[in-house]
Coordinates of C-alpha atoms in Angstrom, one line a residue:
M56 CA 7.9 161.2 18.2
T57 CA 8.0 160.7 22.1
R58 CA 5.9 158.0 23.7
R59 CA 4.2 158.3 26.7
V60 CA 5.1 155.6 29.4
H61 CA 3.1 155.0 32.4
V62 CA 4.7 154.3 35.7
F63 CA 3.1 151.6 38.0
D64 CA 4.8 151.4 41.2
T65 CA 4.3 147.9 43.3
T66 CA 6.4 148.8 46.5
L67 CA 3.4 148.6 48.3
R68 CA 2.2 145.2 47.2
D69 CA 5.6 143.2 45.5
G70 CA 7.9 145.1 46.8
E71 CA 6.4 144.5 50.4
Q72 CA 6.7 140.8 49.8
S73 CA 10.5 141.4 50.2
P74 CA 11.8 139.3 53.6
G75 CA 12.1 142.4 56.0
C76 CA 10.3 145.1 54.0
S77 CA 6.6 144.7 55.6
M78 CA 4.8 147.9 56.5
T79 CA 2.0 148.7 58.7
A80 CA -1.1 150.5 57.0
R81 CA 0.0 154.0 58.3
E82 CA 3.7 153.5 57.1
K83 CA 1.9 152.2 53.6
L84 CA -0.4 155.5 53.5
Q85 CA 3.1 157.4 54.4
L86 CA 4.6 155.7 51.3
A87 CA 1.6 156.3 48.7
R88 CA 1.6 160.1 49.6
Q89 CA 4.8 160.5 48.3
L90 CA 4.7 158.1 45.5
A91 CA 2.1 160.6 44.5
R92 CA 4.1 163.5 44.8
L93 CA 6.8 161.8 42.8
G94 CA 4.5 161.4 39.9
V95 CA 3.8 157.8 39.4
D96 CA 0.6 157.0 37.4
V97 CA -0.5 153.8 39.4
I98 CA -0.1 153.0 43.0
E99 CA -0.3 149.0 43.6
A100 CA -1.6 149.4 47.6
G101 CA -1.6 145.7 48.3
F102 CA -3.2 142.1 48.2
P103 CA -6.5 142.7 50.1
A104 CA -7.2 139.3 50.4
A105 CA -4.0 138.2 51.9
S106 CA -4.9 139.8 55.8
Q107 CA -7.0 142.3 57.2
G108 CA -4.0 144.5 57.8
D109 CA -3.4 144.5 53.8
F110 CA -7.1 145.2 53.3
E111 CA -7.1 148.2 55.7
G112 CA -3.8 149.9 54.1
V113 CA -5.5 149.6 50.5
R114 CA -8.5 151.1 51.9
R115 CA -6.6 153.9 53.6
I116 CA -4.9 154.6 50.5
A117 CA -7.7 154.5 48.5
L118 CA -10.0 156.9 50.3
E119 CA -6.9 159.5 51.1
V120 CA -4.3 159.6 48.2
E121 CA -5.3 161.4 45.5
G122 CA -3.5 161.3 41.6
P123 CA -2.4 157.9 40.8
A124 CA -4.8 155.3 39.8
V125 CA -5.0 153.0 43.2
A126 CA -4.8 149.1 41.8
A127 CA -5.6 146.4 44.4
L128 CA -3.9 142.7 43.1
C129 CA -6.4 139.6 43.7
R130 CA -6.1 136.1 42.3
A131 CA -8.6 134.8 39.8
R132 CA -10.8 133.8 42.3
S133 CA -14.5 135.2 43.2
G134 CA -13.5 135.8 47.0
D135 CA -10.4 137.7 46.3
I136 CA -11.9 139.9 43.7
A137 CA -15.0 141.0 45.9
R138 CA -12.3 141.6 48.8
A139 CA -9.8 144.1 46.1
A140 CA -13.6 145.6 45.3
A141 CA -14.4 146.2 49.1
A142 CA -10.9 147.6 49.6
L143 CA -11.1 149.9 46.7
S144 CA -14.7 151.2 47.1
G145 CA -13.4 154.9 47.9
A146 CA -10.9 155.2 45.4
R147 CA -11.5 157.9 42.8
R148 CA -9.7 155.8 40.2
P149 CA -9.8 152.1 41.2
R150 CA -8.1 149.5 39.6
I151 CA -8.7 145.8 40.0
H152 CA -5.7 143.6 39.2
T153 CA -6.2 140.0 38.5
F154 CA -3.8 137.6 37.7
I155 CA -3.4 133.5 36.9
A156 CA -0.2 131.3 36.2
T157 CA -0.1 130.3 32.7
S158 CA 2.8 128.3 32.4
D159 CA 2.8 124.4 32.1
I160 CA 4.9 124.3 35.1
H161 CA 2.6 126.2 37.2
L162 CA -0.3 124.6 35.6
V163 CA 0.8 121.2 36.3
S164 CA 2.8 121.6 39.7
K165 CA 1.2 124.5 41.7
L166 CA -2.6 125.0 39.9
R167 CA -3.3 121.4 39.0
M168 CA -5.4 122.8 36.1
T169 CA -5.6 122.4 32.3
R170 CA -5.0 125.4 29.8
Q171 CA -8.6 125.3 28.8
Q172 CA -9.4 125.4 32.9
V173 CA -7.2 128.4 33.2
L174 CA -8.3 130.1 30.2
R175 CA -11.5 129.8 31.4
A176 CA -10.8 131.5 35.2
A177 CA -9.1 134.3 33.5
V178 CA -12.2 135.0 31.6
A179 CA -14.6 134.6 34.5
A180 CA -12.2 136.6 36.9
V181 CA -12.3 139.4 34.3
E182 CA -15.5 139.4 34.2
E183 CA -16.6 139.7 37.7
A184 CA -13.9 142.7 38.2
R185 CA -15.4 144.5 35.5
A186 CA -18.6 144.2 37.3
H187 CA -17.0 146.0 40.0
V188 CA -14.7 148.6 38.3
E189 CA -14.0 149.9 34.7
D190 CA -10.4 149.8 35.0
V191 CA -9.1 145.8 34.9
E192 CA -5.6 144.7 34.7
F193 CA -5.0 141.1 33.6
S194 CA -1.6 139.4 34.3
C195 CA -0.3 135.9 33.1
E196 CA 2.0 134.9 35.8
D197 CA 5.1 133.4 34.4
A198 CA 4.6 134.6 30.9
T199 CA 8.1 134.4 29.9
R200 CA 7.8 130.5 30.7
T201 CA 4.7 130.6 28.9
D202 CA 3.8 128.6 25.4
A203 CA 3.9 132.0 23.5
A204 CA 0.6 131.0 21.4
Y205 CA -1.2 129.8 24.4
L206 CA 0.0 133.4 26.0
C207 CA -1.5 135.5 23.1
E208 CA -4.9 133.3 23.3
V209 CA -5.0 134.0 27.3
L210 CA -4.2 137.5 26.5
S211 CA -7.1 137.5 23.7
A212 CA -9.6 136.3 25.8
A213 CA -8.9 138.5 28.9
L214 CA -9.0 141.3 26.3
E215 CA -12.6 140.2 25.3
A216 CA -13.6 139.6 28.5
G217 CA -13.1 143.4 29.2
A218 CA -9.3 144.0 30.4
S219 CA -7.8 147.5 29.8
V220 CA -4.5 146.5 30.8
L221 CA -2.6 143.2 29.8
N222 CA 0.2 142.1 31.7
V223 CA 3.4 139.9 30.2
P224 CA 5.6 139.2 33.6
D225 CA 8.7 138.1 33.9
T226 CA 8.0 136.2 36.9
V227 CA 10.9 134.4 38.0
G228 CA 13.6 137.1 35.9
Y229 CA 14.2 134.1 33.4
A230 CA 14.4 136.2 29.8
L231 CA 17.2 138.0 28.3
P232 CA 16.3 141.3 27.1
H233 CA 16.0 140.5 23.4
R234 CA 13.7 137.6 24.2
Y235 CA 11.9 139.5 25.9
A236 CA 11.3 142.3 23.6
A237 CA 10.3 139.4 21.0
L238 CA 7.7 138.1 23.5
V239 CA 6.4 141.6 23.7
R240 CA 6.3 142.2 19.9
R241 CA 4.2 138.8 19.4
V242 CA 1.6 139.7 22.0
R243 CA 1.5 142.8 20.0
R244 CA 1.4 141.5 16.8
S245 CA -1.3 138.2 17.5
V246 CA -3.5 139.7 20.1
P247 CA -6.2 140.9 18.1
G248 CA -7.8 144.7 19.2
I249 CA -4.2 144.9 21.2
E250 CA -4.2 148.9 20.7
R251 CA -7.5 149.4 23.2
A252 CA -5.3 147.9 25.9
T253 CA -2.1 149.3 28.0
L254 CA 0.9 146.7 27.3
S255 CA 2.2 146.5 30.4
V256 CA 6.2 144.8 31.7
H257 CA 6.7 143.5 34.9
C258 CA 10.0 142.3 35.7
H259 CA 12.2 140.7 38.3
D260 CA 15.7 140.8 39.0
D261 CA 16.7 137.0 39.6
L262 CA 19.5 137.5 36.8
G263 CA 20.3 141.1 37.3
L264 CA 18.2 142.1 34.2
A265 CA 15.0 143.6 35.3
V266 CA 15.9 147.2 34.3
A267 CA 17.5 145.8 31.0
N268 CA 13.9 143.6 30.3
S269 CA 11.5 146.4 31.4
L270 CA 13.7 148.8 28.6
A271 CA 13.6 146.1 25.9
G272 CA 9.6 145.8 26.6
L273 CA 8.7 149.3 26.7
R274 CA 11.1 149.7 23.2
A275 CA 9.3 146.8 21.8
G276 CA 5.9 148.8 22.1
A277 CA 4.6 147.9 25.9
S278 CA 3.9 151.3 27.5
Q279 CA 3.2 150.5 30.8
V280 CA 6.5 149.4 33.3
E281 CA 5.6 148.2 36.5
C282 CA 8.6 148.7 39.2
T283 CA 9.5 149.4 43.2
I284 CA 11.1 151.9 44.9
N285 CA 14.9 150.6 45.1
G286 CA 14.2 147.6 43.6
I287 CA 12.9 145.7 46.3
G288 CA 10.3 142.7 45.9
E289 CA 10.5 138.8 45.8
R290 CA 13.5 137.0 45.9
A291 CA 16.0 139.4 44.0
G292 CA 13.6 142.1 44.0
N293 CA 12.1 144.1 41.1
A294 CA 12.6 146.4 38.4
A295 CA 14.5 149.4 40.3
L296 CA 12.0 152.7 39.3
E297 CA 14.6 155.1 39.5
E298 CA 17.0 153.0 37.4
V299 CA 14.1 152.7 34.5
V300 CA 12.7 156.4 34.7
M301 CA 16.6 157.9 34.8
A302 CA 17.8 155.7 31.8
I303 CA 14.5 156.7 29.9
E304 CA 15.2 160.5 31.3
I305 CA 19.2 160.4 30.0
H306 CA 18.6 158.5 26.8
D307 CA 14.9 160.1 26.1
P308 CA 16.4 160.9 22.1
S309 CA 17.5 157.5 21.3
L310 CA 14.2 155.8 23.0
G311 CA 11.6 157.9 22.3
L312 CA 10.1 157.4 26.0
D313 CA 9.2 159.7 28.4
T314 CA 7.2 159.6 31.9
E315 CA 6.1 162.1 34.6
V316 CA 8.1 161.5 37.5
R317 CA 9.3 164.1 39.1
T318 CA 13.1 162.9 39.4
E319 CA 14.2 165.4 41.8
L320 CA 12.0 163.3 44.3
L321 CA 13.6 160.1 43.6
Y322 CA 16.1 160.1 46.6
P323 CA 13.7 161.6 48.9
T324 CA 11.8 158.8 48.1
S325 CA 14.0 156.2 48.5
S326 CA 15.1 157.7 51.9
L327 CA 11.8 157.6 53.0
L328 CA 11.3 153.6 51.9
S329 CA 14.6 152.9 53.4
R330 CA 13.5 154.9 57.0
L331 CA 9.8 152.8 57.0
T332 CA 11.5 149.2 56.3
G333 CA 14.7 149.6 58.1
V334 CA 16.2 147.9 55.1
R335 CA 19.3 150.2 53.9
V336 CA 20.3 151.0 50.0
Q337 CA 23.3 149.2 49.6
P338 CA 26.0 152.1 48.7
H339 CA 27.0 151.3 45.4
K340 CA 23.1 151.1 44.2
A341 CA 22.9 153.2 40.9
I342 CA 20.9 156.6 41.3
V343 CA 20.2 156.5 45.1
G344 CA 23.1 154.7 46.6
E345 CA 25.8 156.7 49.0
N346 CA 28.6 156.0 46.5
A347 CA 26.7 157.0 43.3
F348 CA 28.2 160.4 43.0
A349 CA 31.6 159.2 44.8
H350 CA 34.5 159.4 43.3
E351 CA 37.7 157.9 44.8
A352 CA 40.1 157.2 42.0
G353 CA 42.8 160.1 41.4
I354 CA 42.4 160.3 37.7
H355 CA 38.3 160.2 38.0
Q356 CA 38.8 163.1 40.8
D357 CA 41.2 165.0 38.6
G358 CA 38.0 164.5 35.2
V359 CA 35.6 165.7 37.9
L360 CA 37.3 168.7 39.1
K361 CA 38.0 169.8 35.6
N362 CA 34.7 168.7 34.0
V363 CA 31.9 167.0 36.3
R364 CA 30.7 165.5 32.9
T365 CA 33.9 163.1 32.2
Y366 CA 32.7 160.9 35.3
E367 CA 28.9 161.8 36.0
I368 CA 26.3 161.5 33.4
L369 CA 23.6 162.7 35.6
S370 CA 23.8 165.4 38.4
P371 CA 22.8 164.7 42.2
A372 CA 20.3 167.5 41.9
A373 CA 18.6 165.5 38.8
V374 CA 17.7 163.0 41.7
G375 CA 17.4 165.0 44.6
A376 CA 20.6 163.5 46.2
P377 CA 22.9 165.4 48.7
V378 CA 26.6 166.0 48.5
S379 CA 28.9 166.6 50.6
R380 CA 31.2 169.8 48.9
L381 CA 28.7 172.2 49.9
V382 CA 28.8 173.1 53.5
L383 CA 26.5 174.8 56.1
G384 CA 27.5 176.5 59.0
K385 CA 25.9 177.9 62.2
H386 CA 25.7 181.2 60.9
S387 CA 23.3 179.0 58.2
G388 CA 20.1 181.1 58.8
K389 CA 16.3 179.1 58.6
H390 CA 15.8 180.4 55.1
A391 CA 19.2 178.8 53.8
I392 CA 18.4 175.6 55.1
R393 CA 14.5 175.9 53.8
S394 CA 16.2 176.9 50.5
R395 CA 18.7 173.8 50.7
L396 CA 16.2 171.1 51.7
R397 CA 13.9 172.1 48.7
E398 CA 17.1 171.7 46.4
L399 CA 17.0 168.3 47.8
G400 CA 13.3 167.3 47.3
Y401 CA 12.1 168.3 50.5
A402 CA 9.2 170.6 51.2
P403 CA 8.6 170.7 55.4
R404 CA 5.8 172.6 56.8
E405 CA 6.9 175.6 58.9
A406 CA 6.6 173.5 62.4
E407 CA 8.8 170.8 60.7
L408 CA 11.7 173.5 59.2
A409 CA 11.6 174.8 63.0
D410 CA 12.3 171.4 64.4
V411 CA 14.9 170.7 61.6
Y412 CA 16.7 174.0 62.3
A413 CA 17.0 173.7 66.0
R414 CA 18.7 170.3 65.6
F415 CA 20.7 171.9 63.1
C416 CA 21.9 174.6 65.4
D417 CA 22.3 171.9 68.1
L418 CA 24.7 170.0 65.6
A419 CA 26.3 172.9 64.1
D420 CA 27.4 173.9 67.6
R421 CA 29.4 170.3 67.9
K422 CA 30.6 169.9 64.4
K423 CA 32.6 172.1 62.4
Q424 CA 31.3 171.3 59.0
V425 CA 27.6 170.3 58.5
T426 CA 27.1 168.8 55.0
E427 CA 24.0 168.3 53.1
R428 CA 24.5 164.2 53.8
D429 CA 24.0 165.5 57.5
L430 CA 21.4 167.8 56.8
V431 CA 19.4 164.9 55.0
A432 CA 19.9 162.9 58.4
L433 CA 18.6 165.3 60.3
V434 CA 15.4 165.6 58.5
E435 CA 15.0 161.6 58.4
D436 CA 15.5 161.6 61.9
A437 CA 13.3 164.5 62.7
A438 CA 10.5 162.8 60.8
R439 CA 11.1 159.2 62.8
E440 CA 10.9 161.2 66.2
R441 CA 7.3 162.6 64.8
E442 CA 6.6 159.1 64.0
R443 CA 8.2 157.1 66.6
S444 CA 6.8 156.0 70.1
P445 CA 4.9 158.6 72.8
F446 CA 8.2 157.9 75.0
H447 CA 11.3 160.1 74.8
I448 CA 14.5 159.9 76.8
E449 CA 14.8 162.6 79.3
S450 CA 18.7 161.4 80.6
L451 CA 21.3 158.6 80.1
R452 CA 24.3 157.9 81.8
V453 CA 26.5 155.2 81.0
A454 CA 29.6 153.8 83.2
S455 CA 31.9 151.8 81.0
G456 CA 35.9 151.2 80.9
T457 CA 38.2 148.3 81.1
G458 CA 37.4 145.7 83.6
V459 CA 34.2 147.7 84.2
L460 CA 31.2 146.0 83.7
P461 CA 29.3 148.3 81.5
A462 CA 25.8 150.0 83.8
V463 CA 23.6 152.4 82.3
T464 CA 20.7 154.4 83.7
V465 CA 18.1 155.9 81.7
A466 CA 14.9 157.6 82.1
L467 CA 12.0 157.7 79.7
A468 CA 9.0 160.5 79.7
R469 CA 5.9 160.4 78.5
D470 CA 3.3 162.6 78.8
G471 CA 4.8 164.3 81.7
W472 CA 5.3 161.3 83.7
R473 CA 9.0 160.0 84.3
A474 CA 10.5 156.7 84.9
E475 CA 13.9 155.3 85.4
G476 CA 16.0 152.2 85.0
S477 CA 19.0 150.7 85.4
A478 CA 21.3 147.9 83.8
T479 CA 24.3 146.0 83.2
G480 CA 25.3 144.2 80.0
D481 CA 28.1 143.1 77.7
G482 CA 28.9 146.5 76.4
P483 CA 26.9 150.3 77.0
V484 CA 24.3 149.5 74.1
D485 CA 23.5 146.0 75.1
A486 CA 23.1 147.6 78.7
V487 CA 21.1 150.5 77.7
C488 CA 18.5 148.3 75.7
R489 CA 18.2 146.2 78.5
A490 CA 17.1 149.3 80.5
I491 CA 14.7 150.6 78.0
A492 CA 13.1 147.0 78.0
G493 CA 12.8 146.9 81.7
I494 CA 11.3 150.3 81.8
L495 CA 8.6 149.4 79.6
G496 CA 8.1 145.9 80.8
V497 CA 8.7 144.1 77.6
E498 CA 11.3 141.5 76.6
P499 CA 11.6 142.0 72.9
V500 CA 14.2 139.7 70.6
L501 CA 16.9 141.9 68.9
E502 CA 17.4 140.7 65.9
S503 CA 19.9 143.2 64.2
Y504 CA 21.7 146.2 65.2
E505 CA 23.6 148.5 62.8
L506 CA 25.8 151.4 63.4
R507 CA 27.3 153.9 60.2
A508 CA 28.9 157.3 60.1
V509 CA 26.9 159.9 57.9
G510 CA 29.8 161.4 56.4
G511 CA 33.4 161.8 58.0
G512 CA 35.6 162.9 60.6
S513 CA 35.7 162.1 64.4
D514 CA 32.6 164.2 64.6
A515 CA 30.4 162.5 62.0
L516 CA 27.0 161.8 62.9
G517 CA 26.3 158.1 63.7
E518 CA 23.2 156.6 62.5
A519 CA 21.7 153.7 64.4
R520 CA 19.2 151.4 63.1
V521 CA 17.5 148.2 65.1
Q522 CA 15.1 146.1 64.4
I523 CA 13.2 143.7 67.2
T524 CA 10.7 141.0 67.0
L525 CA 7.9 140.8 69.7
D526 CA 4.7 138.5 70.2
G527 CA 5.4 137.8 66.4
N528 CA 5.8 141.3 65.0
R529 CA 8.6 143.2 63.6
F530 CA 9.4 146.5 64.6
V531 CA 12.2 148.8 63.3
G532 CA 14.0 151.7 64.8
Q533 CA 16.5 154.5 63.6
A534 CA 18.1 157.5 65.0
T535 CA 21.2 159.7 64.5
D536 CA 23.3 161.4 67.0
T537 CA 26.7 162.6 67.6
D538 CA 26.5 159.9 70.6
V539 CA 26.9 156.9 68.9
V540 CA 25.6 155.4 72.5
M541 CA 22.6 158.0 72.8
G542 CA 21.6 157.2 69.0
S543 CA 21.2 153.6 70.2
A544 CA 19.0 154.1 72.7
R545 CA 16.8 156.3 70.6
A546 CA 16.6 153.7 68.1
Y547 CA 16.0 151.0 70.6
L548 CA 13.4 153.0 72.0
S549 CA 11.6 154.1 69.0
A550 CA 11.0 150.2 68.2
A551 CA 10.4 148.9 71.7
G552 CA 7.8 151.9 72.6
R553 CA 6.1 151.1 69.2
A554 CA 5.7 147.3 70.5
W555 CA 4.7 148.3 73.7
L556 CA 1.7 150.3 71.8
E557 CA 1.2 147.5 69.8
R558 CA 1.1 145.2 73.0
Q559 CA -1.2 147.9 74.8
A560 CA -3.5 147.9 72.1
R561 CA -4.3 143.9 72.4
E562 CA -4.4 143.9 76.0
P563 CA -7.5 144.1 78.5
A564 CA -8.0 146.9 80.0
G565 CA -4.6 148.3 79.1
E566 CA -2.1 146.1 81.4
S567 CA 0.7 147.7 79.4
E568 CA -0.5 151.5 80.2
A569 CA -1.0 149.7 84.0
A570 CA 2.8 148.5 84.1
W571 CA 4.1 151.8 82.3
S572 CA 1.9 153.9 85.5
G573 CA 3.3 151.6 87.8
A574 CA 7.0 152.2 86.4
A575 CA 6.5 155.7 86.3
G576 CA 7.3 158.3 89.0
A577 CA 5.0 161.6 89.6
R578 CA 4.0 163.6 87.4
R579 CA 6.9 166.5 86.8

């Protein structure tokens, strides 16, 4: 008999705590909508007491995202709980997730509380949360380093206080699979009335065992798994949702488990997160990595040509991943593009399809072959274009060569206005960044710049990613183009333009707007 596993996604909370992975409230809402389409059961939208931005992100998701339950994290403190309840006030299915550490090392070194004080705090937190919502999750932070008898005592008290979900986190990724399974079984055996609650597992990847531990906990009787897209999260990250789900999918007969995740949306969801955070998935990443379905060795290639199942236990289509062996050309029609996008897990609206098709036709005129990876890159770039700053590059001229100081002249347009600027630099990309920053009147710090080819060949698309900081805030920009200087310019403008907008919103009387107006020429 198959047992239903509830998928609790904490990408927007635990995942966002990963360095470099912070998102704005608007970006969080965009990802939350995609998670709802993916079919997760719970979206942990954030930690409302942490900041006003986090509060606003949770509030908007609670109001606007339908389907999954929306959870907000809070410490076992009255102020945190009230803040979480306020952020969730518009949710159709709100869940307050409260926690307190229970291991002796945390009690002594961090909380400076006794076991009895922690027990009382846990009960009080659950009771207060229940006064706001019906669905309360309680977590014993650092459960795998907690005395097992005390762990069961705290969980029992939380259950009696009204918790509907009991979570056993491997907070520091310490556990081994067989020991974690034994702990979950002990909790099931030792907590009276545990059948009234959902037992949850939450594993970190410090030893590379988060997915293995999660599966071990599920086999031991847990019915909720907490994970993140691409496995992002504190330190080495969390259990990767796509890996847990596909392990269950592939081994359904032996595991006897099932989820309601739409696996064909795993790759598009992974790509969206990567685009929003600017953090690229490593090529060898399981399920969604660029090399997950690549075969280099001759023996492997021979086997795949004879029978794809010799070296592929799942198909790219099962997770919505593109492959490069199906080629599109300039004679491919809009309906063919729509059909291929649907096969890859994308569902563009008519206006979006028209935009992507126009980009496709332009690329097909410049490239001999357009692969599915190119098509995905075009979709992602079109989405970034809609999300990025209101500026666009009208023209770009580059002078560079041996013995010549690289110089760039760039013209930016916005709402019918045009401004032009020039700069020199250590190279054409450095020069174009300086020129754009000069036009906008900002001086961000370029933290990182990456350029990679999408596919192969000298005519391959180049994908540029930049990360800048301005006024203590981080901004990420990405763009693809067959011209790597133009792609780099568009990526930098995406980040710098949003930095400009952020500063404009804070400055009195629109000083940044006035600076742009002064730099801009006459309306065309």
